[in-house]
Short mmCIF file of C-alpha atoms and ligand atoms in Angstrom, two decimals:
data_model
loop_
_atom_site.label_atom_id
_atom_site.label_comp_id
_atom_site.label_asym_id
_atom_site.label_seq_id
_atom_site.Cartn_x
_atom_site.Cartn_y
_atom_site.Cartn_z
CA UNK P 1 42.74 96.43 171.90
CA UNK P 2 44.95 99.35 170.90
CA UNK P 3 48.49 100.34 171.82
CA UNK P 4 49.82 103.81 172.63
CA UNK P 5 53.40 104.22 171.48
CA UNK P 6 55.93 106.98 170.77
CA UNK P 7 56.47 107.77 167.10
CA UNK P 8 57.96 110.36 164.72
CA UNK P 9 55.29 112.35 162.90
CA UNK P 10 55.53 114.95 160.12
CA UNK P 11 52.52 117.21 160.62
CA UNK P 12 52.91 119.69 157.78
CA UNK P 13 54.92 120.62 154.72
CA UNK P 14 58.51 121.45 155.65
CA UNK P 15 57.80 121.54 159.39
CA UNK P 16 60.28 119.78 161.68
CA UNK P 17 59.13 116.32 162.71
CA UNK P 18 57.79 115.79 166.21
CA UNK P 19 57.86 112.90 168.66
CA UNK P 20 54.23 112.07 169.45
CA UNK P 21 52.12 109.41 171.09
CA UNK P 22 50.10 107.51 168.51
CA UNK P 23 47.48 104.79 168.65
CA UNK P 24 48.19 101.48 166.93
CA UNK P 25 45.35 98.94 166.65
CA UNK P 26 45.72 95.22 167.17
CA UNK P 27 46.23 93.38 163.88
CA UNK P 28 43.17 92.54 161.84
CA UNK P 29 42.94 89.82 159.16
CA UNK P 30 46.19 89.58 157.19
CA UNK P 31 47.98 92.13 159.39
CA UNK P 32 50.92 91.99 161.79
CA UNK P 33 51.88 94.19 164.73
CA UNK P 34 55.66 94.61 164.89
CA UNK P 35 57.82 95.82 167.78
CA UNK P 36 60.35 97.95 165.95
CA UNK P 37 63.97 97.48 167.01
CA UNK P 38 65.73 99.63 164.42
CA UNK P 39 64.83 101.91 161.51
CA UNK P 40 67.21 103.68 159.12
CA UNK P 41 66.73 107.30 158.03
CA UNK P 42 66.21 107.45 154.25
CA UNK P 43 65.94 110.39 151.82
CA UNK P 44 62.36 109.39 151.13
CA UNK P 45 61.40 110.19 154.74
CA UNK P 46 62.70 113.71 154.28
CA UNK P 47 60.90 113.89 150.97
CA UNK P 48 57.60 113.05 152.70
CA UNK P 49 58.26 115.72 155.32
CA UNK P 50 58.90 118.28 152.58
CA UNK P 51 55.59 117.45 150.90
CA UNK P 52 57.47 116.14 147.85
CA UNK P 53 55.53 112.87 147.64
CA UNK P 54 51.95 113.88 148.39
CA UNK P 55 49.94 116.05 150.74
CA UNK P 56 48.51 113.30 152.95
CA UNK P 57 49.82 114.82 156.18
CA UNK P 58 50.29 113.84 158.96
CA UNK P 59 52.84 111.21 157.99
CA UNK P 60 54.18 108.53 160.28
CA UNK P 61 57.76 108.40 158.98
CA UNK P 62 60.30 105.56 158.79
CA UNK P 63 60.34 102.59 156.43
CA UNK P 64 63.76 100.87 156.67
CA UNK P 65 63.17 98.66 159.63
CA UNK P 66 63.56 95.40 161.48
CA UNK P 67 61.77 94.17 164.57
CA UNK P 68 59.95 91.36 166.32
CA UNK P 69 56.40 90.34 165.45
CA UNK P 70 54.24 90.89 168.54
CA UNK P 71 50.95 89.52 167.24
CA UNK P 72 49.27 88.59 163.97
CA UNK P 73 45.69 88.77 162.73
CA UNK P 74 43.41 86.11 161.36
CA UNK P 75 44.67 84.06 158.42
CA UNK P 76 48.35 84.95 158.80
CA UNK P 77 50.50 81.88 158.31
CA UNK P 78 53.88 83.09 157.04
CA UNK P 79 54.96 84.91 160.19
CA UNK P 80 54.23 84.32 163.86
CA UNK P 81 54.70 86.18 167.15
CA UNK P 82 58.37 86.20 168.13
CA UNK P 83 59.70 86.13 164.56
CA UNK P 84 62.53 88.54 163.75
CA UNK P 85 61.51 90.29 160.53
CA UNK P 86 62.70 92.90 158.05
CA UNK P 87 59.87 95.07 156.71
CA UNK P 88 59.38 95.73 153.00
CA UNK P 89 57.29 98.22 151.06
CA UNK P 90 56.49 95.83 148.24
CA UNK P 91 54.22 93.01 149.45
CA UNK P 92 53.23 91.61 146.07
CA UNK P 93 49.72 90.43 145.18
CA UNK P 94 50.57 87.33 143.15
CA UNK P 95 47.62 87.86 140.82
CA UNK P 96 48.21 90.93 138.67
CA UNK P 97 49.69 90.87 135.18
CA UNK P 98 53.21 91.70 136.46
CA UNK P 99 53.04 88.92 139.05
CA UNK P 100 51.63 86.38 136.62
CA UNK P 101 54.26 87.21 134.03
CA UNK P 102 56.98 86.43 136.56
CA UNK P 103 57.96 90.04 137.25
CA UNK P 104 56.43 90.51 140.68
CA UNK P 105 58.89 93.30 141.49
CA UNK P 106 56.71 95.41 139.18
CA UNK P 107 53.50 94.55 141.10
CA UNK P 108 51.70 97.76 141.96
CA UNK P 109 48.90 96.15 143.99
CA UNK P 110 51.09 96.21 147.04
CA UNK P 111 49.47 95.19 150.31
CA UNK P 112 49.57 97.43 153.38
CA UNK P 113 47.65 97.25 156.65
CA UNK P 114 43.96 98.04 156.13
CA UNK P 115 43.39 99.52 159.57
CA UNK P 116 44.67 103.02 160.30
CA UNK P 117 47.06 104.16 162.98
CA UNK P 118 46.02 107.53 164.44
CA UNK P 119 47.09 110.48 166.55
CA UNK P 120 45.54 110.67 170.03
CA UNK P 121 42.75 112.93 168.67
CA UNK P 122 41.80 110.27 166.13
CA UNK P 123 43.45 111.92 163.09
CA UNK P 124 44.51 109.16 160.69
CA UNK P 125 48.21 108.85 159.97
CA UNK P 126 49.72 108.10 156.55
CA UNK P 127 52.59 105.66 157.13
CA UNK P 128 55.62 106.34 154.92
CA UNK P 129 55.70 103.75 152.10
CA UNK P 130 52.92 101.90 153.93
CA UNK P 131 55.24 101.15 156.87
CA UNK P 132 55.72 103.96 159.43
CA UNK P 133 58.52 102.47 161.53
CA UNK P 134 59.96 105.42 163.45
CA UNK P 135 57.69 104.10 166.16
CA UNK P 136 57.90 101.65 169.02
CA UNK P 137 55.28 99.50 167.24
CA UNK P 138 53.77 99.63 163.80
CA UNK P 139 51.00 97.84 161.96
CA UNK P 140 51.70 96.35 158.52
CA UNK P 141 50.34 93.73 156.15
CA UNK P 142 51.81 90.35 157.06
CA UNK P 143 53.29 90.17 153.54
CA UNK P 144 55.44 93.16 154.43
CA UNK P 145 57.29 91.04 157.00
CA UNK P 146 60.14 88.76 155.96
CA UNK P 147 61.55 86.42 158.56
CA UNK P 148 65.36 86.44 158.74
CA UNK P 149 68.03 84.90 160.99
CA UNK P 150 67.42 86.45 164.44
CA UNK P 151 71.11 86.56 165.32
CA UNK P 152 71.62 89.49 162.92
CA UNK P 153 71.75 92.98 164.44
CA UNK P 154 68.50 94.86 163.91
CA UNK P 155 70.31 98.04 162.83
CA UNK P 156 72.03 96.16 160.01
CA UNK P 157 69.04 94.00 159.05
CA UNK P 158 66.65 96.93 158.75
CA UNK P 159 68.82 98.53 156.09
CA UNK P 160 67.76 95.83 153.67
CA UNK P 161 64.25 97.28 153.81
CA UNK P 162 65.08 100.10 151.39
CA UNK P 163 68.29 101.81 150.26
CA UNK P 164 70.79 99.02 150.72
CA UNK P 165 68.51 96.51 148.99
CA UNK P 166 67.99 99.03 146.17
CA UNK P 167 71.75 99.24 145.64
CA UNK P 168 72.64 95.56 146.02
CA UNK P 169 69.67 94.61 143.86
CA UNK P 170 70.67 97.10 141.16
CA UNK P 171 73.89 95.11 140.80
CA UNK P 172 72.77 91.52 141.32
CA UNK P 173 69.15 91.58 140.10
CA UNK P 174 68.82 94.38 137.54
CA UNK P 175 72.41 94.57 136.30
CA UNK P 176 72.93 90.83 136.47
CA UNK P 177 76.58 91.42 137.30
CA UNK P 178 78.55 88.23 136.78
CA UNK P 179 81.91 86.73 137.57
CA UNK P 180 84.75 88.68 135.94
CA UNK P 181 82.64 91.68 134.92
CA UNK P 182 83.86 95.24 135.14
CA UNK P 183 81.40 97.45 136.98
CA UNK P 184 81.36 101.21 137.51
CA UNK P 185 79.16 102.83 140.13
CA UNK P 186 78.52 106.56 139.82
CA UNK P 187 77.48 108.07 143.15
CA UNK P 188 78.55 106.23 146.30
CA UNK P 189 76.01 107.30 148.91
CA UNK P 190 74.07 104.60 150.73
CA UNK P 191 72.59 103.23 147.51
CA UNK P 192 75.76 103.38 145.39
CA UNK P 193 77.89 101.92 148.18
CA UNK P 194 75.45 99.02 148.37
CA UNK P 195 75.72 98.55 144.60
CA UNK P 196 79.49 98.26 145.07
CA UNK P 197 79.02 95.60 147.74
CA UNK P 198 76.56 93.80 145.44
CA UNK P 199 78.91 93.88 142.45
CA UNK P 200 81.71 92.59 144.61
CA UNK P 201 79.51 89.76 145.95
CA UNK P 202 78.56 88.82 142.40
CA UNK P 203 82.21 88.28 141.51
CA UNK P 204 82.99 91.40 139.49
CA UNK P 205 86.69 91.58 138.70
CA UNK P 206 86.80 95.37 138.64
CA UNK P 207 84.57 97.64 140.68
CA UNK P 208 85.12 101.33 139.94
CA UNK P 209 83.61 103.80 142.41
CA UNK P 210 82.93 107.36 141.24
CA UNK P 211 81.91 110.20 143.54
CA UNK P 212 82.74 113.86 144.17
CA UNK P 213 83.23 113.29 147.90
CA UNK P 214 86.42 111.54 149.06
CA UNK P 215 84.73 110.33 152.25
CA UNK P 216 82.33 108.27 150.11
CA UNK P 217 85.21 106.86 148.10
CA UNK P 218 86.91 105.68 151.31
CA UNK P 219 83.81 103.71 152.30
CA UNK P 220 83.47 102.42 148.75
CA UNK P 221 86.93 100.88 149.06
CA UNK P 222 85.92 99.13 152.27
CA UNK P 223 82.90 97.65 150.52
CA UNK P 224 84.82 96.21 147.61
CA UNK P 225 85.71 99.01 145.15
CA UNK P 226 88.94 98.09 143.42
CA UNK P 227 89.40 101.58 141.92
CA UNK P 228 88.09 105.00 142.86
CA UNK P 229 87.61 108.16 140.81
CA UNK P 230 86.87 111.59 142.24
CA UNK P 231 84.91 113.12 139.36
CA UNK P 232 85.52 116.64 140.65
CA UNK P 233 89.14 116.20 139.61
CA UNK P 234 88.76 113.86 136.64
CA UNK P 235 86.42 113.18 133.73
CA UNK P 236 84.39 110.19 134.95
CA UNK P 237 83.86 108.67 131.49
CA UNK P 238 87.53 108.98 130.50
CA UNK P 239 88.65 107.55 133.83
CA UNK P 240 86.31 104.54 133.58
CA UNK P 241 87.40 103.86 130.00
CA UNK P 242 91.04 104.07 130.99
CA UNK P 243 90.53 101.64 133.85
CA UNK P 244 88.80 99.16 131.54
CA UNK P 245 91.40 98.94 128.79
CA UNK P 246 89.74 101.69 126.77
CA UNK P 247 86.39 99.92 126.48
CA UNK P 248 84.09 101.06 129.24
CA UNK P 249 82.48 98.94 131.94
CA UNK P 250 80.27 95.91 131.35
CA UNK P 251 77.77 97.33 133.81
CA UNK P 252 77.46 100.96 134.88
CA UNK P 253 75.21 101.78 137.81
CA UNK P 254 73.99 105.35 138.24
CA UNK P 255 73.09 106.14 141.87
CA UNK P 256 72.83 109.92 141.90
CA UNK P 257 69.76 110.81 139.83
CA UNK P 258 71.01 113.79 137.78
CA UNK P 259 71.20 114.41 134.01
CA UNK P 260 75.00 114.77 133.95
CA UNK P 261 75.55 111.48 135.76
CA UNK P 262 72.91 109.70 133.63
CA UNK P 263 74.91 110.86 130.64
CA UNK P 264 78.20 109.70 132.14
CA UNK P 265 76.66 106.29 132.81
CA UNK P 266 75.47 106.07 129.23
CA UNK P 267 78.92 106.74 127.77
CA UNK P 268 80.96 104.90 130.40
CA UNK P 269 79.61 101.51 129.42
CA UNK P 270 81.28 99.23 126.92
CA UNK P 271 79.48 98.68 123.62
CA UNK P 272 76.68 96.23 124.38
CA UNK P 273 77.11 96.95 128.09
CA UNK P 274 74.32 97.54 130.57
CA UNK P 275 73.37 100.80 132.24
CA UNK P 276 71.36 100.49 135.44
CA UNK P 277 69.62 103.64 136.63
CA UNK P 278 68.87 103.67 140.38
CA UNK P 279 69.18 107.40 141.08
CA UNK P 280 65.74 108.99 140.96
CA UNK P 281 65.54 112.21 138.91
CA UNK P 282 63.04 115.02 139.55
CA UNK P 283 60.13 115.49 137.11
CA UNK P 284 61.70 118.51 135.36
CA UNK P 285 65.07 116.85 134.55
CA UNK P 286 65.82 116.12 130.90
CA UNK P 287 68.67 114.54 128.99
CA UNK P 288 69.47 115.00 125.29
CA UNK P 289 71.50 112.32 123.49
CA UNK P 290 72.48 111.91 119.83
CA UNK P 291 70.18 109.18 118.50
CA UNK P 292 73.05 107.64 116.62
CA UNK P 293 74.81 107.00 119.93
CA UNK P 294 71.66 105.42 121.33
CA UNK P 295 71.37 103.24 118.24
CA UNK P 296 75.04 102.47 117.84
CA UNK P 297 76.09 101.47 121.33
CA UNK P 298 73.76 98.51 121.73
CA UNK P 299 73.37 96.89 125.12
CA UNK P 300 70.66 97.92 127.47
CA UNK P 301 69.41 100.78 129.60
CA UNK P 302 67.46 99.62 132.62
CA UNK P 303 66.02 101.30 135.63
CA UNK P 304 65.98 99.46 138.93
CA UNK P 305 63.02 99.74 141.22
CA UNK P 306 63.71 98.70 144.85
CA UNK P 307 66.60 96.69 143.43
CA UNK P 308 64.03 94.54 141.57
CA UNK P 309 64.03 92.57 144.79
CA UNK P 310 61.86 89.77 146.03
CA UNK P 311 62.01 90.27 149.79
CA UNK P 312 61.30 86.63 150.65
CA UNK P 313 64.10 85.49 148.36
CA UNK P 314 66.64 88.28 148.86
CA UNK P 315 66.39 89.39 152.51
CA UNK P 316 67.17 86.01 154.16
CA UNK P 317 69.95 85.35 151.64
CA UNK P 318 71.62 88.72 152.26
CA UNK P 319 71.30 88.34 156.03
CA UNK P 320 73.00 84.95 155.79
CA UNK P 321 75.85 86.51 153.79
CA UNK P 322 76.08 89.25 156.43
CA UNK P 323 76.32 86.69 159.24
CA UNK P 324 78.98 84.78 157.31
CA UNK P 325 81.05 87.98 157.12
CA UNK P 326 80.66 88.27 153.35
CA UNK P 327 78.47 91.39 153.28
CA UNK P 328 79.46 94.21 155.60
CA UNK P 329 76.08 95.74 156.40
CA UNK P 330 77.56 97.35 159.52
CA UNK P 331 79.69 99.57 157.28
CA UNK P 332 76.52 101.41 156.23
CA UNK P 333 75.59 102.35 159.79
CA UNK P 334 77.39 105.66 160.33
CA UNK P 335 75.60 106.35 163.62
CA UNK P 336 72.84 104.98 165.78
CA UNK P 337 70.42 107.52 167.22
CA UNK P 338 67.33 107.75 169.42
CA UNK P 339 63.79 108.27 168.18
CA UNK P 340 63.87 111.98 169.04
CA UNK P 341 66.97 112.60 166.91
CA UNK P 342 65.45 112.02 163.46
CA UNK P 343 65.29 115.74 162.66
CA UNK P 344 69.01 116.08 163.45
CA UNK P 345 69.70 113.05 161.24
CA UNK P 346 67.89 114.73 158.31
CA UNK P 347 70.29 117.63 158.68
CA UNK P 348 73.35 115.36 158.58
CA UNK P 349 71.96 113.46 155.62
CA UNK P 350 71.41 116.72 153.80
CA UNK P 351 75.09 117.58 154.23
CA UNK P 352 76.22 114.16 153.00
CA UNK P 353 77.84 113.35 156.36
CA UNK P 354 76.35 109.88 156.71
CA UNK P 355 75.65 106.73 154.75
CA UNK P 356 72.90 105.87 157.19
CA UNK P 357 71.74 107.12 160.56
CA UNK P 358 69.78 104.34 162.21
CA UNK P 359 67.24 104.81 164.97
CA UNK P 360 67.67 102.05 167.52
CA UNK P 361 64.82 101.43 169.96
N1 APR A 401 78.97 112.81 140.41
C1 APR A 401 79.24 111.78 141.24
N2 APR A 401 78.69 111.64 142.46
C2 APR A 401 77.84 112.59 142.85
C3 APR A 401 77.51 113.70 142.04
C4 APR A 401 78.12 113.79 140.77
N3 APR A 401 77.87 114.80 139.95
N4 APR A 401 76.62 114.47 142.72
C5 APR A 401 76.42 113.86 143.90
N5 APR A 401 77.15 112.73 143.99
C6 APR A 401 77.23 111.77 145.09
C7 APR A 401 77.18 112.37 146.47
O1 APR A 401 78.46 112.83 146.89
C8 APR A 401 76.70 111.20 147.30
O2 APR A 401 77.76 110.40 147.79
O3 APR A 401 76.10 110.93 145.02
C9 APR A 401 75.88 110.37 146.31
C10 APR A 401 74.38 110.40 146.60
O4 APR A 401 74.21 109.72 147.76
P1 APR A 401 73.11 110.03 148.87
O5 APR A 401 72.79 111.48 148.85
O6 APR A 401 73.57 109.38 150.12
O7 APR A 401 71.83 109.28 148.31
P2 APR A 401 71.47 107.73 148.30
O8 APR A 401 70.65 107.40 149.50
O9 APR A 401 72.67 106.90 148.04
O10 APR A 401 70.50 107.69 147.03
C11 APR A 401 71.01 107.97 145.73
O11 APR A 401 69.36 106.69 144.60
O12 APR A 401 67.44 105.58 145.27
C12 APR A 401 67.97 106.75 144.75
O13 APR A 401 66.43 108.43 145.53
C13 APR A 401 67.73 107.94 145.64
O14 APR A 401 68.22 109.42 143.87
C14 APR A 401 68.73 108.89 145.07
C15 APR A 401 69.90 107.97 144.72
ZN1 ZN A 402 50.82 91.68 141.62
ZN1 ZN A 403 63.82 104.55 151.52
#
């Protein structure tokens, strides 16, 4: 059997997205069909639409989602129809070198659904990050579904599927922020704001938020920033040093993805501190640093990939913290929108007006 559902499709480079009817097959072996309840709008969706990832148009956009499993294919034992799940774009294989060496968050044999979803004329769709959740239903590999407490709101839960997990994970998994640490976060969009929440959860004593937009600094305060710096008015490195007794922060998280903020992160950390890079630069960006500074400052420079998360470990834990009132996922949801408003949401995202617009179905 197949299902005809409404979905958001990007047909060509730079063209506005369109709401279309698509065909979703019933799940085959190892697959799950999910009724999507909510899906956040992420920069990566816009990137797909602009042709910045690859040319495999048409794309079925959306990848930050939660929903209810409708049916599962042969051999699926971890999730069952009726389960409330958050989708992930990193269903690890368990057998590659990264998995066997205990670093499954670097597994690149990620599983996606084998069968294709199509347009009505049979054209195969490329689902964004192997998900494609701006749709009433989508087909994924069962390993892309993580069961979480069903009393959580879908709009909040879905956020863990990408940007918010990337930020929280940058702090708690990659940065290993610990009790009493001082943490600086440069760039407080959806990802940086989540890093602030993560640092705060991990027991950081000082959480310094840096951004050039006061609206972002206001939200940062709500999520646990103890100090804020508008780096349009102040030198970010000086300000962070001043706020940390002249030393620099134990952990600095960069969540912008530009050379100048990479450099600030490098110098804003204490000697032997940790820099966590979450902001994704473009291929042409370069940064020059005196080698003696690289040698002399010690510590570590790490990049964080999807928050180095393990969905089956991290998603249920973070949802529990959310339900206990200890992680304010709702603060990330600036607006909820309908499926046909994704294009408008891209516009607002582009202007920095939102942390997250979330499609609610
Ligand atoms: N200094 C400080 N903050 C800056 C600067 C700067 N020079 N330039 C931009 N910012 C701020 C913006 O004001 C905004 O609040 O960085 C934030 C970026 O946030 P978003 O555009 O909402 O992006 P986000 O979804 O948070 O992703 C940030 O992480 O995962 C990566 O690809 C993602 O590179 C992107 C980064
Ligand atoms: Zn693997
Ligand atoms: Zn994303």
